[in-house]
Amino acid sequence: MAKHIISLTVNGVREYVEVPSNMTLLTLLRERLGLTGTKDGCSAGECGACTVLMNFEPVNACLTLAVEAEDAVILTVEGLPQDGRLDPVQQAIIDHGATQCGFCTPGVILSARALLDRNPSPSEWEIKDALRGNLCRCTGYTRIIRAIQDAAVGGADD
Amino acid sequence: MTEHHEVPSPIGEKVKRVDALDKVTGEAVFADDLKFGSDLLHGRVVRSVHPHALIKGIDSSKALTLPGVKAVVTGEDTTNRIGLYLKDRYTFCRDRVRYVGDPVAGVIATSVEIAETGCDLIDIEYQFLEPVLDPLQGIQERAPLIHPDLGEYPVADFIFPKPGTNISNHFKVRKGDVEAAWSNCEVIIEKSFHVPHIQHAPIEPHVAVAQVDHTGRITLWGSSQSPFAQRNLIAESLGISQRDVRVISPYVGGGFGSKAGVSMEALAVVMAQAVPGHPVKVRLTREEEFFCAFVRQGLVAKIKVGATKDGKLLAMKTEYYWDAGAYTEYGVNITRAAGYSSTGPYEIPNVWCDSYCVYTNHPVGGPMRGFGMPEIHWGIEQVMDMVAEELQMDKVDFRLLNCLRAGSITATGSEMHPTGLTECITQSAQAIQWSTEETASAPHKRRGKGIAIMWKAPAMPPNAGSSAWIRFNEDATISIGIGGQELGQGSHTVATQMAAATLGVPMEWIHISGPIDTEYSPYEWQTVASRLTWSMGNAIVEAAKDARGQILDLVAEHWGEDSQNLDIKEGLVISYRSEQTLPLQNLVVYGLPKADGSGWRGGPIIGHGNFMPTYVTSLDYETGQGERAVVHFTTGCQAVDLEVDTETGQITLLRVASAFDVGKAINPDQVRAQMEGGVVQGASTTLFEHLKLEDGVPVNPSFVDYRIASSVDAPAEIIPIIVEVPQDDGPWGARGIGEHSMVPTAPAIANALADALNLRILDLPLTAEKVFFALQEKGGAT
Amino acid sequence: MILPLPDLPSFDYIRPKSYQQVSELLHQQSEDVRPFMGGTDLFVQMRDQIIAPKILVDVKLLPGMISIEYDHEVGLHLGAAVNLNAIAKHPEVIEYYPLLVEAANSVASYQLRNRATIGGNLCNASPAADMAPSLLILEAKLIAVGLNGERVIPVNEFFRAPGENALERGELLKRIEIKPPPEGWFGKYLKLGRNAEGDLAIAGVAVLGFPDQTAESGYRFRIALSSVAPTPIQALKAEEILNQGPISEESIEAAAITSRDACQPIDDVRASGNYRKAMVEVLIRRGLEEVWSAIQVGG
């Protein structure tokens, strides 16, 4: 099986890695780059626990090949805080008690971040719709939705 | 009393989760995130493709020649049976497979891919046996026997298997004279209900890594609700000391029961024994989760209830047939819990119950949030609605008339403790404007309201214990050792609050030591049964009191005062008598110098505490009667306001009110969070979830076809309501809430649907298709 | 074993230099080579061991594969590897083909739609393909490229059987061409899943209507369905009822019933065939009512 040497930017850091063709972006992040904040919940693009931003758009890292990330800019949950300050979505999740077991949380946060980037003041329905690919078995979603509404307002103030 | 400023106690306050920062930053470590270096090997498992067969031969020779394969293990490598209440299985099958997915062999290799290829190279010869695919078939006299050796299995003394049958437990209740009572009933309703298998579907799949050193000592890292129970059961099954098994478990990415007891973890241990020195990792795929992790047992429930003309419940007879699957880690005790809770939260003078745990060739039934209670309440609460309908009584009034109160006698002849059930009923009914008829949003839609009540006790051995320690650092910050696991329910936060309140220090000073490590963490039976706030909480309070007592005695001696006059407030020891103060810093580790320079007193403070209920009595085998069947019951109620599309059968939940008597909400915000999450998980299991089994094979083992509620499915409004009638032996009066919040959801939805459409569906789930055809059969909506 | 592989099996990943190279690869080793765009279905099929390609050719890197072009004269040209979010976000698609936006947004989740492509949705030839009904009623043309250059396949000739499309050995779907929308048109994609949004369709219905003097009723309707037959299908008889007119509650009902009767749905893990049939009738009626009220007002 062929290997590929690729370069990509992950959380602002330029990385050069050799990856086999069948390595997913998820495996690259978790096992090569040690970024275990991105989770593997189904390996089939259904649960959203592996959601990361690739060139500023959310993707299921389990269904994306590492080699496709050549020259891409990747953002994972570890890269969200800026200058030691949490992203407003992260802060809102804490404030609203919108995490329980926490396994879906990084993916939820990245989906929400991307939503607010493309739509700074989403309606409740738009939030629900943007999150429908991030399964959460604990919270019942209500607090997550409120947290994102809050982050949207707070984000506008920033 | 001397003047001092009151320090607010964190108990009952809105306090943020102590684990939230870890979880929003990705810092929280889960078992799959642990790193093991290049020695790590990977295990994959060859699983039975037949529901029931004898193993005639296993040929591993081809697999062993595959480069990268280090070893193959089979049932030959296991000696003793394993199991929590009934030791009924080998970690790898020895002579027989009993479900599709039963582990037959394990391949250990340098990569997952090689291990998987190795699995494909193992040839297994089977002799097929007739399967049992239904509990009603399983109890027939001529049914194929799934466990011919049932009589030889070690079993807990409150579980009663019937050797020579497929019944692994039979729990009976005989109270009053049910048969005589029917003739005094004005209304009798008798119905049969079916609850299918569902799956817990935590977002984190199971993962375990085991390593065996050259002396045979075992370390197991895993995602576990039960590190101590795993240590105990695995040690017993291997015939080694608990001392020589160490279980380490970081954060758990959702459990709901699926990570309780021992499921796949023992596979990793047996595989690791074949390659001493190497850690061996086994991780279930999502699809394996559906095949091979626990499922919630199926249930066939036959329920007969009678009431007098004035609406008083007089008699209730139930038969519960649990589809326990191939083995019964917890199923036997779910069967028991269903028996002693068989009436639901009602006072009924004449009760008869037979609850049978029946082996089938289905996936292994395990505990799932509610431990049998969502399943039995599905039928109970619909039957109660039907009785009320027949009597033309309001369903809220009917429940208020018959529900348990303090002093009521339960099905097992025990006296009910104080409980806020009536308050839960009235408040949740009020929250959805129970008596107000609402208009549907379109001509083809119908609106309906329904209500359901519940009770649930922690179902556990009578002497399940907890312990805790509290240790100070030099700067008076505190490490707390607990063996209870943070699954998302918020136990770390509650533990921190309780310790801070008892010690008199700010919450921020406290850190919960982690990961849970049986080598260093104090004993905790298991993180199940919604028991931590109550049981572990008591242990923490004891530990904090112990530490506090040591500190006060030390300072009292130092000051020449009586420790009775001393207190700790915000980390300062204060004297109400002399008004002296002393910060905790340093003295909690270094002690205090004697005033005359003759030396020091004190030493590093470490407090310890434990809790174990001592008052639970056994129940008579023939009648199920006893003085105190359980430690306590949490009661509650949910009221649902929904709309149903009569053209498609789709149900939309508009409002769900959820009221529970938690004794005391240590952290009200987290209690509400449990209620919200419980409603949505409950709604998901009601509307969508069904692990479909065809000849024992799960045919929808993925999130594509096993739908769980996503954000767009959450009810428009959830109204959580906290009721507080204190528990006499709970910390600050608290009792559990984690599981309870999804118990009444399904029947509440079914009752609302009945209100909307005037039809009853007795089988879960209430899919749009099922509702549509039920409506067609009835001849359409009125 | 019935369980999928834990990881993606081995394959080689190739970045092609030209359409010609892709066609040659596909022609020479058709069993072993697969064009690869989003991977959302492909990887799942590979883990399920339904297919085991040795080479994946990342065709989305070829020129034009991810382009969206709109022209009032020519209409809309979509590269086959355009992802569904790109369609749903494109200003001219939103303005002129809102039906496509609805269909695209009905698929799975936002993050999956960043990967799932329109070409993949069509080429899988799933009976449940969400983009297919809309493209059928918009009379899209599919441009395939092979060793002998480009070939046009009308979309209604593209779906052969479940999982089987009209591409020949060596051919790659390159582009989807859709005419400019008819004047005064309105379209609707209605989909029923097991939960509120994002499921595979139990039944999917696309309805389009526009004023047309050549039709007896003065309006022309088009109807297509997914998940209710071995391939996505058009409900031509039902269309005919409406085209003949007059448009009324009765003719809409007749069209809905006729559509229902045109289906040959199967029972599967998602729904029974009978439920699917019943739902087709409901969805078509709802779709037609909405379209009819919109084009009357708009027209």
PDB file of N, CA, C and O in Angstrom, chain B residues 410-460:
ATOM      1  N   THR B 410     -46.379  -1.804  50.698  1.00  0.00           N
ATOM      2  CA  THR B 410     -45.982  -2.105  49.318  1.00  0.00           C
ATOM      3  C   THR B 410     -46.286  -3.566  48.994  1.00  0.00           C
ATOM      4  O   THR B 410     -46.739  -4.321  49.851  1.00  0.00           O
ATOM      5  N   ALA B 411     -45.986  -3.939  47.764  1.00  0.00           N
ATOM      6  CA  ALA B 411     -46.258  -5.304  47.302  1.00  0.00           C
ATOM      7  C   ALA B 411     -45.556  -6.348  48.155  1.00  0.00           C
ATOM      8  O   ALA B 411     -46.022  -7.477  48.289  1.00  0.00           O
ATOM      9  N   THR B 412     -44.425  -6.000  48.724  1.00  0.00           N
ATOM     10  CA  THR B 412     -43.671  -6.970  49.526  1.00  0.00           C
ATOM     11  C   THR B 412     -44.021  -6.895  51.001  1.00  0.00           C
ATOM     12  O   THR B 412     -43.332  -7.467  51.840  1.00  0.00           O
ATOM     13  N   GLY B 413     -45.077  -6.152  51.331  1.00  0.00           N
ATOM     14  CA  GLY B 413     -45.483  -6.055  52.727  1.00  0.00           C
ATOM     15  C   GLY B 413     -44.627  -5.102  53.541  1.00  0.00           C
ATOM     16  O   GLY B 413     -44.680  -5.104  54.769  1.00  0.00           O
ATOM     17  N   SER B 414     -43.831  -4.296  52.861  1.00  0.00           N
ATOM     18  CA  SER B 414     -42.977  -3.345  53.571  1.00  0.00           C
ATOM     19  C   SER B 414     -43.714  -2.009  53.690  1.00  0.00           C
ATOM     20  O   SER B 414     -44.602  -1.707  52.893  1.00  0.00           O
ATOM     21  N   GLU B 415     -43.298  -1.220  54.672  1.00  0.00           N
ATOM     22  CA  GLU B 415     -43.935   0.071  54.861  1.00  0.00           C
ATOM     23  C   GLU B 415     -43.223   1.125  54.036  1.00  0.00           C
ATOM     24  O   GLU B 415     -42.002   1.221  54.065  1.00  0.00           O
ATOM     25  N   MET B 416     -43.985   1.904  53.285  1.00  0.00           N
ATOM     26  CA  MET B 416     -43.393   2.947  52.441  1.00  0.00           C
ATOM     27  C   MET B 416     -42.918   4.110  53.316  1.00  0.00           C
ATOM     28  O   MET B 416     -43.611   4.525  54.239  1.00  0.00           O
ATOM     29  N   HIS B 417     -41.741   4.585  52.991  1.00  0.00           N
ATOM     30  CA  HIS B 417     -41.181   5.734  53.715  1.00  0.00           C
ATOM     31  C   HIS B 417     -41.825   7.023  53.185  1.00  0.00           C
ATOM     32  O   HIS B 417     -42.504   6.995  52.150  1.00  0.00           O
ATOM     33  N   PRO B 418     -41.583   8.164  53.821  1.00  0.00           N
ATOM     34  CA  PRO B 418     -42.153   9.417  53.311  1.00  0.00           C
ATOM     35  C   PRO B 418     -41.737   9.647  51.858  1.00  0.00           C
ATOM     36  O   PRO B 418     -40.581   9.416  51.494  1.00  0.00           O
ATOM     37  N   THR B 419     -42.694  10.070  51.048  1.00  0.00           N
ATOM     38  CA  THR B 419     -42.403  10.246  49.627  1.00  0.00           C
ATOM     39  C   THR B 419     -43.292  11.345  49.064  1.00  0.00           C
ATOM     40  O   THR B 419     -44.432  11.517  49.514  1.00  0.00           O
ATOM     41  N   GLY B 420     -42.779  12.076  48.104  1.00  0.00           N
ATOM     42  CA  GLY B 420     -43.510  13.213  47.546  1.00  0.00           C
ATOM     43  C   GLY B 420     -44.223  12.895  46.247  1.00  0.00           C
ATOM     44  O   GLY B 420     -44.352  13.764  45.386  1.00  0.00           O
ATOM     45  N   LEU B 421     -44.688  11.669  46.115  1.00  0.00           N
ATOM     46  CA  LEU B 421     -45.282  11.265  44.837  1.00  0.00           C
ATOM     47  C   LEU B 421     -46.526  12.094  44.493  1.00  0.00           C
ATOM     48  O   LEU B 421     -46.694  12.519  43.349  1.00  0.00           O
ATOM     49  N   THR B 422     -47.381  12.338  45.472  1.00  0.00           N
ATOM     50  CA  THR B 422     -48.605  13.092  45.152  1.00  0.00           C
ATOM     51  C   THR B 422     -48.255  14.500  44.665  1.00  0.00           C
ATOM     52  O   THR B 422     -48.887  15.018  43.741  1.00  0.00           O
ATOM     53  N   GLU B 423     -47.227  15.075  45.266  1.00  0.00           N
ATOM     54  CA  GLU B 423     -46.782  16.396  44.829  1.00  0.00           C
ATOM     55  C   GLU B 423     -46.247  16.345  43.390  1.00  0.00           C
ATOM     56  O   GLU B 423     -46.483  17.242  42.589  1.00  0.00           O
ATOM     57  N   CYS B 424     -45.508  15.273  43.099  1.00  0.00           N
ATOM     58  CA  CYS B 424     -44.988  15.110  41.735  1.00  0.00           C
ATOM     59  C   CYS B 424     -46.150  15.054  40.736  1.00  0.00           C
ATOM     60  O   CYS B 424     -46.085  15.640  39.658  1.00  0.00           O
ATOM     61  N   ILE B 425     -47.201  14.331  41.117  1.00  0.00           N
ATOM     62  CA  ILE B 425     -48.340  14.171  40.212  1.00  0.00           C
ATOM     63  C   ILE B 425     -49.032  15.518  39.989  1.00  0.00           C
ATOM     64  O   ILE B 425     -49.251  15.942  38.844  1.00  0.00           O
ATOM     65  N   THR B 426     -49.345  16.196  41.065  1.00  0.00           N
ATOM     66  CA  THR B 426     -50.100  17.441  40.894  1.00  0.00           C
ATOM     67  C   THR B 426     -49.260  18.492  40.172  1.00  0.00           C
ATOM     68  O   THR B 426     -49.767  19.203  39.296  1.00  0.00           O
ATOM     69  N   GLN B 427     -47.980  18.554  40.513  1.00  0.00           N
ATOM     70  CA  GLN B 427     -47.158  19.592  39.880  1.00  0.00           C
ATOM     71  C   GLN B 427     -46.920  19.333  38.396  1.00  0.00           C
ATOM     72  O   GLN B 427     -46.915  20.261  37.587  1.00  0.00           O
ATOM     73  N   SER B 428     -46.693  18.074  38.023  1.00  0.00           N
ATOM     74  CA  SER B 428     -46.442  17.846  36.594  1.00  0.00           C
ATOM     75  C   SER B 428     -47.730  18.002  35.790  1.00  0.00           C
ATOM     76  O   SER B 428     -47.706  18.497  34.661  1.00  0.00           O
ATOM     77  N   ALA B 429     -48.853  17.598  36.384  1.00  0.00           N
ATOM     78  CA  ALA B 429     -50.130  17.792  35.684  1.00  0.00           C
ATOM     79  C   ALA B 429     -50.384  19.282  35.456  1.00  0.00           C
ATOM     80  O   ALA B 429     -50.755  19.718  34.359  1.00  0.00           O
ATOM     81  N   GLN B 430     -50.150  20.032  36.508  1.00  0.00           N
ATOM     82  CA  GLN B 430     -50.354  21.478  36.424  1.00  0.00           C
ATOM     83  C   GLN B 430     -49.451  22.113  35.364  1.00  0.00           C
ATOM     84  O   GLN B 430     -49.863  23.013  34.639  1.00  0.00           O
ATOM     85  N   ALA B 431     -48.228  21.606  35.272  1.00  0.00           N
ATOM     86  CA  ALA B 431     -47.249  22.227  34.370  1.00  0.00           C
ATOM     87  C   ALA B 431     -47.663  22.126  32.903  1.00  0.00           C
ATOM     88  O   ALA B 431     -47.227  22.922  32.073  1.00  0.00           O
ATOM     89  N   ILE B 432     -48.478  21.123  32.565  1.00  0.00           N
ATOM     90  CA  ILE B 432     -48.939  21.045  31.175  1.00  0.00           C
ATOM     91  C   ILE B 432     -50.426  21.416  31.064  1.00  0.00           C
ATOM     92  O   ILE B 432     -51.083  21.102  30.085  1.00  0.00           O
ATOM     93  N   GLN B 433     -50.929  22.110  32.063  1.00  0.00           N
ATOM     94  CA  GLN B 433     -52.355  22.498  32.098  1.00  0.00           C
ATOM     95  C   GLN B 433     -53.245  21.287  31.792  1.00  0.00           C
ATOM     96  O   GLN B 433     -53.973  21.248  30.805  1.00  0.00           O
ATOM     97  N   TRP B 434     -53.144  20.319  32.681  1.00  0.00           N
ATOM     98  CA  TRP B 434     -53.778  19.015  32.493  1.00  0.00           C
ATOM     99  C   TRP B 434     -55.246  19.130  32.072  1.00  0.00           C
ATOM    100  O   TRP B 434     -55.690  18.434  31.166  1.00  0.00           O
ATOM    101  N   SER B 435     -55.970  20.001  32.710  1.00  0.00           N
ATOM    102  CA  SER B 435     -57.424  20.025  32.479  1.00  0.00           C
ATOM    103  C   SER B 435     -57.826  20.861  31.270  1.00  0.00           C
ATOM    104  O   SER B 435     -58.998  20.893  30.898  1.00  0.00           O
ATOM    105  N   THR B 436     -56.868  21.542  30.690  1.00  0.00           N
ATOM    106  CA  THR B 436     -57.195  22.398  29.544  1.00  0.00           C
ATOM    107  C   THR B 436     -57.125  21.600  28.259  1.00  0.00           C
ATOM    108  O   THR B 436     -56.109  20.956  27.980  1.00  0.00           O
ATOM    109  N   GLU B 437     -58.195  21.632  27.502  1.00  0.00           N
ATOM    110  CA  GLU B 437     -58.154  20.955  26.208  1.00  0.00           C
ATOM    111  C   GLU B 437     -57.476  21.871  25.196  1.00  0.00           C
ATOM    112  O   GLU B 437     -57.804  23.053  25.102  1.00  0.00           O
ATOM    113  N   GLU B 438     -56.523  21.340  24.434  1.00  0.00           N
ATOM    114  CA  GLU B 438     -55.770  22.189  23.504  1.00  0.00           C
ATOM    115  C   GLU B 438     -56.217  21.885  22.082  1.00  0.00           C
ATOM    116  O   GLU B 438     -56.694  20.803  21.787  1.00  0.00           O
ATOM    117  N   THR B 439     -55.998  22.847  21.214  1.00  0.00           N
ATOM    118  CA  THR B 439     -56.362  22.632  19.815  1.00  0.00           C
ATOM    119  C   THR B 439     -55.125  22.200  19.042  1.00  0.00           C
ATOM    120  O   THR B 439     -54.034  22.702  19.274  1.00  0.00           O
ATOM    121  N   ALA B 440     -55.345  21.279  18.119  1.00  0.00           N
ATOM    122  CA  ALA B 440     -54.235  20.827  17.288  1.00  0.00           C
ATOM    123  C   ALA B 440     -53.876  21.911  16.278  1.00  0.00           C
ATOM    124  O   ALA B 440     -54.689  22.789  15.966  1.00  0.00           O
ATOM    125  N   SER B 441     -52.647  21.825  15.764  1.00  0.00           N
ATOM    126  CA  SER B 441     -52.159  22.897  14.891  1.00  0.00           C
ATOM    127  C   SER B 441     -52.640  22.755  13.457  1.00  0.00           C
ATOM    128  O   SER B 441     -52.430  23.654  12.650  1.00  0.00           O
ATOM    129  N   ALA B 442     -53.275  21.635  13.119  1.00  0.00           N
ATOM    130  CA  ALA B 442     -53.765  21.450  11.748  1.00  0.00           C
ATOM    131  C   ALA B 442     -54.923  20.462  11.794  1.00  0.00           C
ATOM    132  O   ALA B 442     -55.026  19.663  12.721  1.00  0.00           O
ATOM    133  N   PRO B 443     -55.772  20.506  10.765  1.00  0.00           N
ATOM    134  CA  PRO B 443     -56.937  19.626  10.781  1.00  0.00           C
ATOM    135  C   PRO B 443     -56.583  18.135  10.823  1.00  0.00           C
ATOM    136  O   PRO B 443     -57.332  17.345  11.384  1.00  0.00           O
ATOM    137  N   HIS B 444     -55.436  17.768  10.236  1.00  0.00           N
ATOM    138  CA  HIS B 444     -55.091  16.346  10.228  1.00  0.00           C
ATOM    139  C   HIS B 444     -54.278  15.947  11.452  1.00  0.00           C
ATOM    140  O   HIS B 444     -53.728  14.857  11.505  1.00  0.00           O
ATOM    141  N   LYS B 445     -54.194  16.830  12.420  1.00  0.00           N
ATOM    142  CA  LYS B 445     -53.453  16.499  13.637  1.00  0.00           C
ATOM    143  C   LYS B 445     -54.385  16.433  14.831  1.00  0.00           C
ATOM    144  O   LYS B 445     -55.459  17.023  14.830  1.00  0.00           O
ATOM    145  N   ARG B 446     -53.959  15.673  15.846  1.00  0.00           N
ATOM    146  CA  ARG B 446     -54.713  15.568  17.087  1.00  0.00           C
ATOM    147  C   ARG B 446     -53.777  15.827  18.249  1.00  0.00           C
ATOM    148  O   ARG B 446     -52.621  15.426  18.221  1.00  0.00           O
ATOM    149  N   ARG B 447     -54.322  16.471  19.261  1.00  0.00           N
ATOM    150  CA  ARG B 447     -53.545  16.785  20.452  1.00  0.00           C
ATOM    151  C   ARG B 447     -53.959  15.841  21.576  1.00  0.00           C
ATOM    152  O   ARG B 447     -55.126  15.463  21.662  1.00  0.00           O
ATOM    153  N   GLY B 448     -53.027  15.479  22.419  1.00  0.00           N
ATOM    154  CA  GLY B 448     -53.393  14.619  23.535  1.00  0.00           C
ATOM    155  C   GLY B 448     -52.475  14.829  24.723  1.00  0.00           C
ATOM    156  O   GLY B 448     -51.324  15.249  24.572  1.00  0.00           O
ATOM    157  N   LYS B 449     -53.016  14.554  25.916  1.00  0.00           N
ATOM    158  CA  LYS B 449     -52.212  14.660  27.136  1.00  0.00           C
ATOM    159  C   LYS B 449     -52.250  13.338  27.890  1.00  0.00           C
ATOM    160  O   LYS B 449     -53.282  12.666  27.927  1.00  0.00           O
ATOM    161  N   GLY B 450     -51.132  13.008  28.458  1.00  0.00           N
ATOM    162  CA  GLY B 450     -51.058  11.756  29.209  1.00  0.00           C
ATOM    163  C   GLY B 450     -50.147  11.916  30.409  1.00  0.00           C
ATOM    164  O   GLY B 450     -49.305  12.815  30.455  1.00  0.00           O
ATOM    165  N   ILE B 451     -50.341  11.020  31.348  1.00  0.00           N
ATOM    166  CA  ILE B 451     -49.548  11.097  32.574  1.00  0.00           C
ATOM    167  C   ILE B 451     -49.145   9.685  32.971  1.00  0.00           C
ATOM    168  O   ILE B 451     -49.846   8.712  32.655  1.00  0.00           O
ATOM    169  N   ALA B 452     -47.991   9.559  33.607  1.00  0.00           N
ATOM    170  CA  ALA B 452     -47.568   8.259  34.134  1.00  0.00           C
ATOM    171  C   ALA B 452     -46.702   8.505  35.361  1.00  0.00           C
ATOM    172  O   ALA B 452     -45.961   9.490  35.417  1.00  0.00           O
ATOM    173  N   ILE B 453     -46.844   7.604  36.321  1.00  0.00           N
ATOM    174  CA  ILE B 453     -46.046   7.725  37.543  1.00  0.00           C
ATOM    175  C   ILE B 453     -45.104   6.530  37.660  1.00  0.00           C
ATOM    176  O   ILE B 453     -45.212   5.564  36.894  1.00  0.00           O
ATOM    177  N   MET B 454     -44.182   6.604  38.577  1.00  0.00           N
ATOM    178  CA  MET B 454     -43.187   5.525  38.685  1.00  0.00           C
ATOM    179  C   MET B 454     -42.628   5.435  40.096  1.00  0.00           C
ATOM    180  O   MET B 454     -42.750   6.358  40.876  1.00  0.00           O
ATOM    181  N   TRP B 455     -42.015   4.307  40.351  1.00  0.00           N
ATOM    182  CA  TRP B 455     -41.134   4.180  41.511  1.00  0.00           C
ATOM    183  C   TRP B 455     -39.963   3.301  41.121  1.00  0.00           C
ATOM    184  O   TRP B 455     -40.041   2.527  40.161  1.00  0.00           O
ATOM    185  N   LYS B 456     -38.909   3.497  41.803  1.00  0.00           N
ATOM    186  CA  LYS B 456     -37.743   2.650  41.560  1.00  0.00           C
ATOM    187  C   LYS B 456     -36.831   2.707  42.777  1.00  0.00           C
ATOM    188  O   LYS B 456     -36.556   3.772  43.302  1.00  0.00           O
ATOM    189  N   ALA B 457     -36.374   1.525  43.174  1.00  0.00           N
ATOM    190  CA  ALA B 457     -35.397   1.428  44.252  1.00  0.00           C
ATOM    191  C   ALA B 457     -34.036   1.124  43.640  1.00  0.00           C
ATOM    192  O   ALA B 457     -33.959   0.558  42.549  1.00  0.00           O
ATOM    193  N   PRO B 458     -32.950   1.496  44.319  1.00  0.00           N
ATOM    194  CA  PRO B 458     -31.660   0.971  43.876  1.00  0.00           C
ATOM    195  C   PRO B 458     -31.703  -0.550  44.009  1.00  0.00           C
ATOM    196  O   PRO B 458     -31.933  -1.064  45.094  1.00  0.00           O
ATOM    197  N   ALA B 459     -31.545  -1.256  42.882  1.00  0.00           N
ATOM    198  CA  ALA B 459     -31.588  -2.723  42.928  1.00  0.00           C
ATOM    199  C   ALA B 459     -30.166  -3.225  43.041  1.00  0.00           C
ATOM    200  O   ALA B 459     -29.374  -3.080  42.112  1.00  0.00           O
ATOM    201  N   MET B 460     -29.862  -3.776  44.191  1.00  0.00           N
ATOM    202  CA  MET B 460     -28.468  -4.162  44.455  1.00  0.00           C
ATOM    203  C   MET B 460     -28.462  -5.145  45.601  1.00  0.00           C
ATOM    204  O   MET B 460     -29.478  -5.324  46.268  1.00  0.00           O
TER     205      MET B 460
END
